[in-house]
């Protein structure tokens, strides 16, 4: 049943206030707003005072609180949280104040202790953590470990999307003190220590799936609302072994709902999924992800600037829907934001865009066509750089320098000078598990180490001879070899591979030909460096759908003819053709695994 309480004759704030039980039979109310329009303080400073209701006598009492040190009043707050920690004490966490609201700042992260008996208050401390957002949250006291747990909270900012707070445990530790607020009976003040509490959000989850099942399982997870769209599918740092062969596993990001789904589903493709921590999640590397899709936040921020500066509707309509992200660089499409209307406020806009997402970007760059020459140089253009936000010394010296972690391997390169294809991630993982342990490998088009590093780091190759004629790529390759601790097992040849191959000689158990749109000019070199005892070629090419079978046969015929010319007598077969990705409409990047076996003497 509901009972109406006697009205207080004291002017009170009725919205977004907090309350707690004190002295067993009294309710203590604090803060809030006087109206839904957001008036925080009536001018008499009473919003930082306590309003007590005696549930036995049904009477109200007004108490002004003074700071135990400087006699100041408690700031008037709204949107805070509170809980009782003893008969006479309550803790108040966070909230907004008049000053913060007028300055457009976020909520305070301070924690206050209120003594109802002595009408005093003190500041215990502040949660100094970037993911703390203490407004609209809850606070609970746990007597067993003397801790306050803070859950929830966040902001909705126009043009900048949503920001959600982490979960925190604030431990109140008694310390000796000669002055200041004392707790009942203990005569001790309190200090505050805070640590983020472990939660499912702090540990992103994923499920392991083989390549052939990725699309089907992803669809099932989306239908069950268990797929996490804020993260991307990526190669898992593990593999499954079947019949002695390692199978590359893909990690599909999922939400906490996955456990309930797996326990109740009848779908055979879901029942045996393995749930693991997503250790390579973008959130783990750069901080907590925001509640909104990053593309949505970026569009919202740009849209806010367009509205503010009255950008014409036809220009606004051309704002891209999707963007690419490489490390802490936001890549915009090559034909976007070229209109003159953006120029007057571009730097300011990109600065806000970079700060609007979690994790934040430090740079904005415009994509460009890859150089048509054989060196395939990049022409990406940096549009904005926040030099203070750059983390590595190398990026501070070379603003285009980025580093990413892919399949447990660190790749670094200058994206303004060197191309990098994220679409080849599955092929890199396949090469890592191709079965090259103990082998000598020649990579005739090594770039920054796209395949050299998987061969060495995961594949266990004994040695790799790496050929590359782009000096910028070679500089990145040398860095990557050192960064991944495999430099002692690789020799780099800077220059034309037509000059390097004769120097290397016929030492290879395996030759990689990773050049697009075709590697055909290097096929004679591949035959030249493969051992007389045979081995493998991995031949990359862009092939039209209708030409696939003819291309495979042409590769075999060419390799057989070249082998005869070199006096190498092999049985040459195509064991597998891998479809890496779509390169253009009805054109695919293919890799043929060509096996060469010596012909036994009759």
Coordinates of C-alpha atoms in Angstrom, one line a residue:
X1 CA 0.0 0.0 0.0
X2 CA 1.1 3.6 -0.6
X3 CA 0.8 6.3 2.0
X4 CA 1.3 10.0 1.4
X5 CA 3.9 11.6 3.7
X6 CA 3.5 15.0 5.3
X7 CA 4.8 17.8 3.1
X8 CA 8.0 19.5 4.2
X9 CA 7.8 23.2 4.8
X10 CA 11.4 23.5 3.7
X11 CA 12.2 24.3 0.1
X12 CA 13.6 21.1 -1.4
X13 CA 15.0 19.9 -4.7
X14 CA 12.8 17.1 -6.1
X15 CA 14.6 15.8 -9.2
X16 CA 17.7 13.6 -9.5
X17 CA 18.3 13.7 -5.7
X18 CA 19.7 10.8 -3.6
X19 CA 18.7 9.2 -0.3
X20 CA 19.8 6.7 2.2
X21 CA 18.7 5.2 5.6
X22 CA 20.5 6.7 8.6
X23 CA 20.0 6.3 12.4
X24 CA 17.9 3.2 11.7
X25 CA 14.6 5.1 11.4
X26 CA 15.5 8.2 9.4
X27 CA 15.8 8.9 5.7
X28 CA 18.5 11.4 4.5
X29 CA 17.9 13.2 1.2
X30 CA 20.6 15.2 -0.6
X31 CA 20.9 17.4 -3.7
X32 CA 18.8 17.3 -6.9
X33 CA 17.2 19.9 -9.1
X34 CA 14.4 22.3 -8.3
X35 CA 12.7 21.8 -11.7
X36 CA 12.9 19.6 -14.7
X37 CA 14.3 22.6 -16.6
X38 CA 17.6 21.9 -14.7
X39 CA 17.7 24.6 -12.0
X40 CA 20.3 23.2 -9.7
X41 CA 20.5 25.8 -6.9
X42 CA 17.8 28.1 -5.5
X43 CA 20.5 30.6 -4.4
X44 CA 20.4 29.8 -0.7
X45 CA 22.9 27.0 -1.0
X46 CA 20.5 24.4 0.5
X47 CA 21.1 21.9 -2.2
X48 CA 24.3 20.8 -0.4
X49 CA 22.3 20.4 2.8
X50 CA 20.6 17.3 4.2
X51 CA 16.9 16.9 4.5
X52 CA 16.0 14.3 7.1
X53 CA 12.6 12.5 7.4
X54 CA 11.9 10.7 10.7
X55 CA 9.7 7.7 9.8
X56 CA 8.5 7.3 13.4
X57 CA 7.4 10.9 14.1
X58 CA 6.7 11.6 10.5
X59 CA 8.6 14.9 10.7
X60 CA 11.1 16.7 8.6
X61 CA 14.4 18.2 9.7
X62 CA 16.8 20.4 7.7
X63 CA 20.6 20.1 8.4
X64 CA 23.3 22.2 6.9
X65 CA 26.6 20.4 6.6
X66 CA 30.0 22.0 7.2
X67 CA 33.4 20.7 6.0
X68 CA 35.3 19.4 8.9
X69 CA 38.4 21.3 7.8
X70 CA 37.5 24.6 6.2
X71 CA 33.8 25.0 7.3
X72 CA 32.6 25.2 3.7
X73 CA 29.3 23.8 2.6
X74 CA 28.9 20.6 0.5
X75 CA 28.5 21.4 -3.2
X76 CA 24.9 21.1 -4.5
X77 CA 24.8 18.1 -6.8
X78 CA 22.3 16.2 -8.9
X79 CA 22.5 12.8 -10.6
X80 CA 24.8 11.5 -7.9
X81 CA 24.4 8.3 -5.9
X82 CA 24.5 7.5 -2.2
X83 CA 24.5 4.7 0.3
X84 CA 24.7 4.2 4.1
X85 CA 27.9 2.7 5.4
X86 CA 27.1 3.0 9.1
X87 CA 24.3 4.2 11.4
X88 CA 25.5 7.8 11.1
X89 CA 27.4 7.9 7.9
X90 CA 26.6 7.9 4.2
X91 CA 28.8 8.1 1.1
X92 CA 27.9 10.3 -1.9
X93 CA 29.5 9.6 -5.2
X94 CA 29.8 11.8 -8.3
X95 CA 27.0 13.9 -9.7
X96 CA 26.8 17.3 -11.5
X97 CA 27.1 20.7 -9.9
X98 CA 26.0 24.1 -11.0
X99 CA 29.6 25.1 -11.9
X100 CA 30.2 21.9 -13.9
X101 CA 26.9 22.3 -15.8
X102 CA 27.6 26.0 -16.7
X103 CA 31.1 25.1 -18.0
X104 CA 29.8 22.2 -20.0
X105 CA 32.0 19.8 -18.0
X106 CA 31.4 16.1 -17.2
X107 CA 30.3 14.9 -13.8
X108 CA 32.5 15.1 -10.8
X109 CA 34.4 12.0 -9.9
X110 CA 34.7 12.9 -6.2
X111 CA 33.5 10.8 -3.3
X112 CA 32.2 12.4 -0.2
X113 CA 31.6 11.1 3.4
X114 CA 28.6 12.7 5.3
X115 CA 28.3 12.4 9.1
X116 CA 24.6 12.9 10.0
X117 CA 25.3 13.0 13.7
X118 CA 27.9 15.8 13.7
X119 CA 26.5 17.6 10.5
X120 CA 29.9 17.4 8.9
X121 CA 31.2 16.3 5.5
X122 CA 34.6 15.6 4.0
X123 CA 36.0 14.7 0.7
X124 CA 37.4 11.1 0.7
X125 CA 39.1 11.4 -2.7
X126 CA 38.5 11.2 -6.4
X127 CA 38.4 8.4 -8.9
X128 CA 41.2 9.3 -11.3
X129 CA 40.3 7.0 -14.1
X130 CA 39.4 8.1 -17.7
X131 CA 36.4 5.8 -17.9
X132 CA 34.7 7.1 -14.8
X133 CA 31.4 8.8 -15.6
X134 CA 29.5 9.2 -12.3
X135 CA 26.1 10.5 -13.3
X136 CA 23.0 8.3 -13.4
X137 CA 24.8 5.5 -11.6
X138 CA 24.3 3.5 -8.5
X139 CA 26.4 2.9 -5.4
X140 CA 26.3 -0.1 -3.0
X141 CA 28.1 -0.6 0.3
X142 CA 29.7 -4.0 1.0
X143 CA 30.5 -4.3 4.7
X144 CA 32.6 -7.5 4.4
X145 CA 35.4 -5.8 2.6
X146 CA 34.7 -2.1 3.5
X147 CA 34.1 -1.2 -0.1
X148 CA 31.7 0.9 -2.1
X149 CA 30.8 -0.5 -5.5
X150 CA 29.9 2.0 -8.3
X151 CA 27.9 0.6 -11.2
X152 CA 26.7 2.3 -14.4
X153 CA 26.6 6.0 -15.3
X154 CA 27.4 7.8 -18.5
X155 CA 26.6 10.6 -20.9
X156 CA 24.8 11.3 -24.1
X157 CA 26.5 14.2 -25.9
X158 CA 25.1 15.7 -29.1
X159 CA 27.4 15.0 -31.9
X160 CA 29.7 12.8 -29.8
X161 CA 27.6 9.8 -29.0
X162 CA 27.4 7.9 -25.8
X163 CA 30.0 7.3 -23.1
X164 CA 29.5 4.6 -20.4
X165 CA 31.3 4.3 -17.2
X166 CA 33.3 1.3 -16.0
X167 CA 32.5 -0.5 -12.8
X168 CA 34.5 0.5 -9.8
X169 CA 35.3 -0.8 -6.3
X170 CA 36.2 2.0 -3.9
X171 CA 37.8 0.6 -0.7
X172 CA 37.6 2.8 2.4
X173 CA 40.7 2.1 4.4
X174 CA 41.0 3.4 8.0
X175 CA 44.1 5.5 8.5
X176 CA 45.5 7.2 11.6
X177 CA 44.6 10.9 11.7
X178 CA 44.8 13.6 14.3
X179 CA 42.2 15.8 12.7
X180 CA 39.4 15.5 10.3
X181 CA 36.2 13.5 10.3
X182 CA 36.2 10.4 12.6
X183 CA 34.1 7.4 12.2
X184 CA 31.8 6.3 15.1
X185 CA 33.7 4.3 17.6
X186 CA 36.8 3.9 15.5
X187 CA 37.9 7.5 15.8
X188 CA 39.6 7.2 12.4
X189 CA 39.4 9.2 9.2
X190 CA 39.2 7.4 5.9
X191 CA 41.1 7.6 2.7
X192 CA 39.9 6.3 -0.7
X193 CA 41.6 3.8 -3.0
X194 CA 39.9 2.9 -6.3
X195 CA 40.3 0.2 -8.8
X196 CA 38.1 -0.7 -11.8
X197 CA 36.1 -3.8 -10.9
X198 CA 36.4 -6.7 -13.3
X199 CA 33.3 -7.0 -15.5
X200 CA 32.3 -8.7 -18.7
X201 CA 32.8 -5.5 -20.6
X202 CA 36.4 -5.4 -19.4
X203 CA 37.0 -8.9 -20.8
X204 CA 35.6 -9.0 -24.4
X205 CA 34.5 -12.4 -25.4
X206 CA 34.6 -14.4 -28.7
X207 CA 33.8 -17.8 -30.1
X208 CA 36.2 -19.8 -32.2
X209 CA 35.1 -20.9 -35.7
X210 CA 36.8 -22.4 -38.7
X211 CA 36.8 -20.3 -41.9
X212 CA 34.1 -22.3 -43.7
X213 CA 31.6 -21.7 -40.9
X214 CA 32.3 -18.0 -40.2
X215 CA 29.5 -16.6 -42.3
X216 CA 26.9 -19.1 -41.1
X217 CA 27.7 -18.8 -37.4
X218 CA 27.9 -15.0 -37.6
X219 CA 24.4 -14.9 -39.1
X220 CA 23.1 -17.2 -36.3
X221 CA 24.7 -15.0 -33.6
X222 CA 23.2 -11.9 -35.1
X223 CA 19.7 -13.4 -35.2
X224 CA 20.1 -14.4 -31.5
X225 CA 21.4 -10.8 -30.7
X226 CA 24.6 -12.3 -29.3
X227 CA 27.0 -10.9 -31.9
X228 CA 29.0 -7.8 -30.8
X229 CA 28.9 -5.4 -33.7
X230 CA 31.4 -3.0 -32.0
X231 CA 34.3 -5.3 -32.8
X232 CA 35.5 -7.2 -35.8
X233 CA 36.1 -10.8 -36.8
X234 CA 39.8 -11.6 -36.7
X235 CA 42.2 -14.5 -36.7
X236 CA 42.5 -16.1 -33.3
X237 CA 45.8 -16.5 -31.6
X238 CA 45.3 -20.2 -31.5
X239 CA 44.7 -23.0 -34.0
X240 CA 42.9 -26.4 -34.0
X241 CA 44.8 -29.5 -34.9
X242 CA 43.2 -32.2 -37.0
X243 CA 45.0 -35.3 -38.4
X244 CA 48.3 -33.6 -37.5
X245 CA 47.5 -30.5 -39.5
X246 CA 46.9 -27.1 -37.9
X247 CA 43.6 -25.4 -38.8
X248 CA 43.4 -21.6 -38.6
X249 CA 40.6 -20.5 -36.3
X250 CA 38.6 -17.2 -36.5
X251 CA 37.3 -15.3 -33.5
X252 CA 33.8 -13.9 -33.8
X253 CA 33.1 -11.2 -31.2
X254 CA 30.1 -11.9 -29.0
X255 CA 28.3 -10.3 -26.1
X256 CA 27.7 -11.6 -22.6
X257 CA 24.4 -13.2 -23.9
X258 CA 26.4 -15.9 -25.5
X259 CA 26.4 -18.1 -22.4
X260 CA 22.6 -18.2 -22.2
X261 CA 22.4 -18.8 -25.9
X262 CA 24.7 -21.8 -25.9
X263 CA 22.9 -23.3 -23.0
X264 CA 19.5 -23.1 -24.7
X265 CA 20.1 -23.4 -28.4
X266 CA 19.2 -26.3 -30.6
X267 CA 21.4 -25.2 -33.5
X268 CA 24.1 -27.8 -34.0
X269 CA 26.5 -25.1 -35.4
X270 CA 26.3 -23.2 -32.1
X271 CA 26.1 -26.0 -29.5
X272 CA 29.8 -26.9 -29.5
X273 CA 31.3 -23.4 -29.8
X274 CA 34.2 -22.5 -27.5
X275 CA 33.9 -19.2 -25.7
X276 CA 37.3 -17.5 -25.2
X277 CA 38.6 -14.0 -24.1
X278 CA 39.2 -11.7 -27.1
X279 CA 42.7 -10.8 -26.2
X280 CA 43.2 -9.0 -29.5
X281 CA 40.1 -6.8 -29.1
X282 CA 40.6 -3.3 -30.2
X283 CA 39.2 -2.3 -26.8
X284 CA 41.9 -4.1 -24.9
X285 CA 44.7 -2.3 -26.8
X286 CA 43.4 1.2 -26.7
X287 CA 40.8 1.4 -23.9
X288 CA 37.1 0.8 -23.5
X289 CA 34.9 0.9 -26.6
X290 CA 32.0 3.3 -26.7
X291 CA 28.4 2.2 -26.8
X292 CA 27.9 3.4 -30.3
X293 CA 29.3 2.1 -33.6
X294 CA 32.3 4.2 -34.4
X295 CA 31.0 5.0 -37.9
X296 CA 27.8 6.4 -36.3
X297 CA 29.8 8.6 -33.9
X298 CA 32.0 10.0 -36.7
X299 CA 29.0 10.8 -38.9
X300 CA 27.2 12.4 -36.0
X301 CA 30.1 14.6 -35.1
X302 CA 30.7 15.7 -38.7
X303 CA 26.9 16.3 -39.0
X304 CA 27.0 18.6 -36.0
X305 CA 29.8 20.7 -37.6
X306 CA 28.0 20.7 -40.9
X307 CA 24.9 22.1 -39.2
X308 CA 26.8 24.6 -37.2
X309 CA 28.6 26.0 -40.3
X310 CA 25.5 25.7 -42.5
X311 CA 27.1 23.4 -45.0
X312 CA 24.8 22.9 -48.1
X313 CA 22.5 19.9 -48.0
X314 CA 24.0 18.4 -51.2
X315 CA 27.4 18.4 -49.5
X316 CA 26.1 16.9 -46.3
X317 CA 24.4 14.2 -48.3
X318 CA 27.9 13.1 -49.6
X319 CA 29.3 12.4 -46.0
X320 CA 30.4 8.8 -46.2
X321 CA 28.6 6.1 -44.2
X322 CA 31.6 4.0 -43.4
X323 CA 35.3 4.6 -42.6
X324 CA 38.4 2.5 -42.2
X325 CA 40.6 2.4 -39.1
X326 CA 44.2 1.5 -39.0
X327 CA 45.7 1.7 -35.5
X328 CA 44.9 5.2 -34.2
X329 CA 44.4 6.6 -37.8
X330 CA 41.0 7.3 -39.2
X331 CA 41.0 6.8 -43.0
X332 CA 38.4 8.6 -45.0
X333 CA 37.5 7.7 -48.6
X334 CA 39.7 9.2 -51.3
X335 CA 36.9 11.2 -52.9
X336 CA 35.3 12.6 -49.7
X337 CA 35.5 16.0 -48.0
X338 CA 37.0 17.6 -51.1
X339 CA 34.3 20.3 -51.3
X340 CA 35.5 23.8 -50.4
X341 CA 32.8 24.2 -47.8
X342 CA 34.8 22.0 -45.4
X343 CA 38.1 23.9 -45.6
X344 CA 37.4 26.8 -43.1
X345 CA 36.8 24.5 -40.1
X346 CA 38.4 21.2 -41.2
X347 CA 41.1 21.1 -38.6
X348 CA 38.7 21.9 -35.8
X349 CA 36.2 19.3 -37.1
X350 CA 38.9 16.5 -37.4
X351 CA 40.1 17.3 -33.9
X352 CA 36.6 16.8 -32.5
X353 CA 36.1 13.7 -34.6
X354 CA 39.3 12.2 -33.2
X355 CA 38.2 12.9 -29.7
X356 CA 34.6 11.8 -30.2
X357 CA 35.2 8.0 -30.3
X358 CA 36.4 5.6 -27.7
X359 CA 39.2 4.7 -28.3
X360 CA 40.2 8.1 -29.7
X361 CA 42.1 8.7 -32.9
X362 CA 45.2 10.8 -33.1
X363 CA 45.3 11.2 -36.9
X364 CA 43.0 11.5 -39.9
X365 CA 44.2 10.5 -43.4
X366 CA 42.6 10.4 -46.9
X367 CA 42.9 7.2 -48.8
X368 CA 44.4 7.3 -52.3
X369 CA 44.9 5.0 -55.3
X370 CA 47.8 2.7 -55.0
X371 CA 50.7 3.6 -57.3
X372 CA 50.3 1.7 -60.6
X373 CA 54.0 1.1 -60.8
X374 CA 55.5 -2.2 -59.8
X375 CA 56.7 -0.7 -56.5
X376 CA 53.1 -0.2 -55.5
X377 CA 53.8 2.9 -53.3
X378 CA 51.1 4.4 -51.2
X379 CA 49.8 8.0 -51.7
X380 CA 47.7 8.3 -48.5
X381 CA 47.5 11.9 -47.4
X382 CA 47.5 12.9 -43.7
X383 CA 44.9 15.6 -43.1
X384 CA 45.2 16.0 -39.3
X385 CA 47.7 15.0 -36.7
X386 CA 47.3 15.4 -32.9
X387 CA 51.1 15.2 -32.1
X388 CA 50.4 15.2 -28.4
X389 CA 48.4 12.0 -28.7
X390 CA 51.0 10.1 -30.6
X391 CA 52.3 7.2 -28.5
X392 CA 55.4 5.8 -30.1
X393 CA 58.6 7.7 -30.6
X394 CA 58.7 6.6 -34.2
X395 CA 55.2 8.0 -35.0
X396 CA 56.3 11.3 -33.4
X397 CA 59.3 11.4 -35.8
X398 CA 57.3 10.0 -38.8
X399 CA 53.6 11.0 -38.4
X400 CA 52.6 8.4 -41.0
X401 CA 54.0 5.6 -39.0
X402 CA 51.5 3.1 -37.6
X403 CA 51.8 -0.3 -35.8
X404 CA 49.1 -3.0 -35.6
X405 CA 48.9 -6.4 -34.1
X406 CA 47.5 -9.1 -36.4
X407 CA 47.4 -12.8 -35.6
X408 CA 49.9 -12.2 -32.8
X409 CA 52.4 -10.5 -35.1
X410 CA 53.3 -6.8 -34.9
X411 CA 53.4 -4.9 -38.3
X412 CA 54.7 -1.4 -38.5
X413 CA 54.9 0.8 -41.6
X414 CA 54.5 4.4 -42.9
X415 CA 51.0 4.4 -44.4
X416 CA 51.8 7.5 -46.5
X417 CA 54.6 5.6 -48.3
X418 CA 53.8 1.9 -48.1
X419 CA 50.6 0.0 -48.9
X420 CA 49.1 -2.5 -46.5
X421 CA 46.2 -4.9 -47.3
X422 CA 44.1 -5.9 -44.4
X423 CA 42.1 -8.1 -46.7
X424 CA 45.0 -10.6 -46.9
X425 CA 44.7 -11.6 -43.2
X426 CA 43.3 -15.0 -44.0
X427 CA 46.1 -15.8 -46.4
X428 CA 48.7 -14.7 -43.9
X429 CA 47.2 -17.0 -41.3
X430 CA 47.1 -19.8 -43.9
X431 CA 50.8 -19.4 -44.6
X432 CA 51.5 -19.4 -40.8
X433 CA 50.1 -22.9 -40.7
X434 CA 51.2 -24.2 -44.1
X435 CA 53.7 -26.6 -42.7
X436 CA 57.0 -24.9 -43.3
X437 CA 58.8 -25.7 -40.0
X438 CA 62.6 -26.1 -40.6
X439 CA 62.4 -25.0 -44.2
X440 CA 64.3 -22.4 -46.1
X441 CA 62.0 -20.0 -47.9
X442 CA 62.5 -17.4 -50.6
X443 CA 59.9 -14.5 -50.7
X444 CA 60.4 -12.7 -54.0
X445 CA 58.0 -9.8 -53.2
X446 CA 58.2 -9.5 -49.4
X447 CA 57.0 -5.9 -48.8
X448 CA 57.0 -5.1 -45.1
X449 CA 56.9 -8.8 -44.3
X450 CA 53.3 -9.7 -44.9
X451 CA 54.2 -13.4 -45.3
X452 CA 57.8 -13.4 -44.1
X453 CA 56.7 -12.8 -40.5
X454 CA 54.0 -15.5 -40.4
X455 CA 56.6 -18.0 -41.9
X456 CA 59.1 -17.1 -39.2
X457 CA 56.9 -16.3 -36.1
X458 CA 54.3 -19.0 -36.3
X459 CA 55.4 -21.3 -39.1
X460 CA 58.8 -22.1 -37.6
X461 CA 60.7 -21.6 -40.9
X462 CA 64.5 -22.1 -40.4
X463 CA 65.4 -19.1 -42.7
X464 CA 63.8 -16.7 -45.1
X465 CA 65.5 -14.8 -48.0
X466 CA 63.4 -11.7 -48.5
X467 CA 63.5 -9.7 -51.7
X468 CA 62.1 -6.2 -52.0
X469 CA 63.0 -3.1 -54.1
X470 CA 60.9 -0.4 -52.3
X471 CA 63.3 1.2 -49.8
X472 CA 60.4 2.3 -47.6
X473 CA 59.0 -1.2 -47.4
X474 CA 62.5 -2.6 -46.6
X475 CA 62.8 0.0 -43.7
X476 CA 59.5 -1.3 -42.3
X477 CA 60.5 -4.9 -42.9
X478 CA 63.7 -4.5 -40.9
X479 CA 61.8 -2.9 -38.1
X480 CA 59.2 -5.7 -38.1
X481 CA 61.8 -8.4 -38.0
X482 CA 63.5 -6.8 -35.0
X483 CA 60.1 -6.0 -33.3
X484 CA 59.0 -9.7 -33.6
X485 CA 62.5 -11.1 -32.6
X486 CA 63.1 -13.0 -35.8
X487 CA 65.8 -10.8 -37.5
X488 CA 68.5 -13.4 -37.0
X489 CA 66.6 -15.8 -39.3
X490 CA 66.1 -13.6 -42.3
X491 CA 68.3 -11.9 -44.9
X492 CA 66.9 -8.9 -46.7
X493 CA 67.8 -8.1 -50.3
X494 CA 67.1 -4.5 -51.3
X495 CA 66.8 -4.2 -55.0
X496 CA 65.5 -5.9 -58.1
X497 CA 64.9 -9.6 -57.4
X498 CA 66.1 -10.4 -60.9
X499 CA 69.5 -9.5 -59.5
X500 CA 69.0 -11.0 -56.0
X501 CA 67.8 -14.4 -57.1
X502 CA 71.1 -15.6 -58.7
X503 CA 72.9 -14.5 -55.6
X504 CA 70.5 -16.6 -53.4
X505 CA 70.9 -19.7 -55.5
X506 CA 68.8 -22.9 -55.5
X507 CA 68.3 -23.1 -51.7
X508 CA 64.5 -22.9 -51.3
X509 CA 62.1 -25.5 -50.0
X510 CA 59.3 -23.0 -50.7
X511 CA 58.9 -19.9 -52.8
X512 CA 56.3 -17.2 -52.2
X513 CA 55.2 -15.0 -55.2
X514 CA 52.9 -12.5 -53.6
X515 CA 52.7 -9.8 -56.2
X516 CA 49.4 -8.4 -57.7
X517 CA 47.9 -8.1 -60.2
X518 CA 50.3 -10.9 -61.4
X519 CA 53.6 -12.4 -60.4
X520 CA 54.2 -14.1 -63.8
X521 CA 57.4 -12.2 -64.6
X522 CA 59.0 -13.8 -61.5
X523 CA 58.0 -17.4 -62.3
X524 CA 61.4 -18.1 -63.9
X525 CA 63.2 -16.8 -60.8
X526 CA 61.0 -19.0 -58.6
X527 CA 62.1 -22.1 -60.5
X528 CA 65.7 -21.0 -60.3
X529 CA 65.8 -20.6 -56.5
X530 CA 63.8 -23.8 -55.7
X531 CA 66.0 -26.8 -54.7
X532 CA 66.6 -29.5 -57.3
X533 CA 64.8 -31.8 -54.9
X534 CA 61.6 -29.8 -55.4
X535 CA 59.2 -28.0 -53.0
X536 CA 56.4 -25.5 -53.2
X537 CA 55.4 -22.4 -55.1
X538 CA 52.7 -20.1 -53.8
X539 CA 51.6 -18.2 -56.9
X540 CA 49.4 -15.1 -56.5
X541 CA 47.3 -13.6 -59.3
X542 CA 44.1 -11.6 -59.9
X543 CA 42.0 -13.9 -62.0
X544 CA 38.6 -13.4 -63.6
X545 CA 36.0 -16.0 -62.6
X546 CA 35.6 -17.4 -66.1
X547 CA 39.4 -17.8 -66.5
X548 CA 40.0 -19.7 -63.3
X549 CA 40.6 -23.2 -64.8
X550 CA 42.5 -21.9 -67.7
X551 CA 44.7 -19.8 -65.4
X552 CA 45.5 -22.9 -63.2
X553 CA 46.5 -24.9 -66.3
X554 CA 48.6 -22.1 -67.6
X555 CA 50.5 -21.8 -64.3
X556 CA 51.2 -25.6 -64.5
X557 CA 52.3 -25.6 -68.1
X558 CA 54.5 -22.6 -67.6
X559 CA 56.2 -24.0 -64.5
X560 CA 56.8 -27.3 -66.2
X561 CA 58.4 -25.6 -69.2
X562 CA 60.6 -23.4 -67.0
X563 CA 61.7 -26.4 -65.0
X564 CA 62.8 -28.2 -68.1
X565 CA 64.7 -25.2 -69.2
X566 CA 66.6 -25.2 -65.9
X567 CA 67.3 -28.9 -66.1
X568 CA 65.0 -29.6 -63.1
X569 CA 63.0 -32.8 -63.6
X570 CA 59.9 -32.5 -61.5
X571 CA 56.3 -33.8 -61.5
X572 CA 54.4 -30.5 -61.0
X573 CA 50.8 -30.5 -59.7
X574 CA 48.4 -27.9 -58.3
X575 CA 47.4 -29.1 -54.9
X576 CA 45.1 -26.3 -54.0
X577 CA 43.8 -22.9 -55.1
X578 CA 42.9 -20.4 -52.3
X579 CA 40.4 -17.7 -53.0
X580 CA 41.7 -14.8 -50.8
X581 CA 39.4 -12.0 -51.6
X582 CA 37.4 -10.2 -54.3
X583 CA 39.6 -7.8 -56.1
X584 CA 37.0 -6.3 -58.5
X585 CA 33.6 -7.4 -59.8
X586 CA 34.0 -11.1 -60.9
X587 CA 37.8 -10.9 -60.3
X588 CA 39.4 -12.7 -57.4
X589 CA 42.8 -12.7 -55.7
X590 CA 43.8 -16.4 -56.0
X591 CA 46.8 -18.3 -54.7
X592 CA 47.8 -21.6 -56.3
X593 CA 49.8 -24.0 -54.2
X594 CA 52.1 -25.7 -56.8
X595 CA 53.9 -28.8 -55.6
X596 CA 57.1 -30.0 -57.4
X597 CA 58.4 -33.5 -56.8
X598 CA 61.5 -35.0 -58.4
X599 CA 60.8 -37.6 -61.1
X600 CA 62.3 -40.9 -60.0
X601 CA 64.8 -42.5 -62.4
X602 CA 63.3 -45.2 -64.6

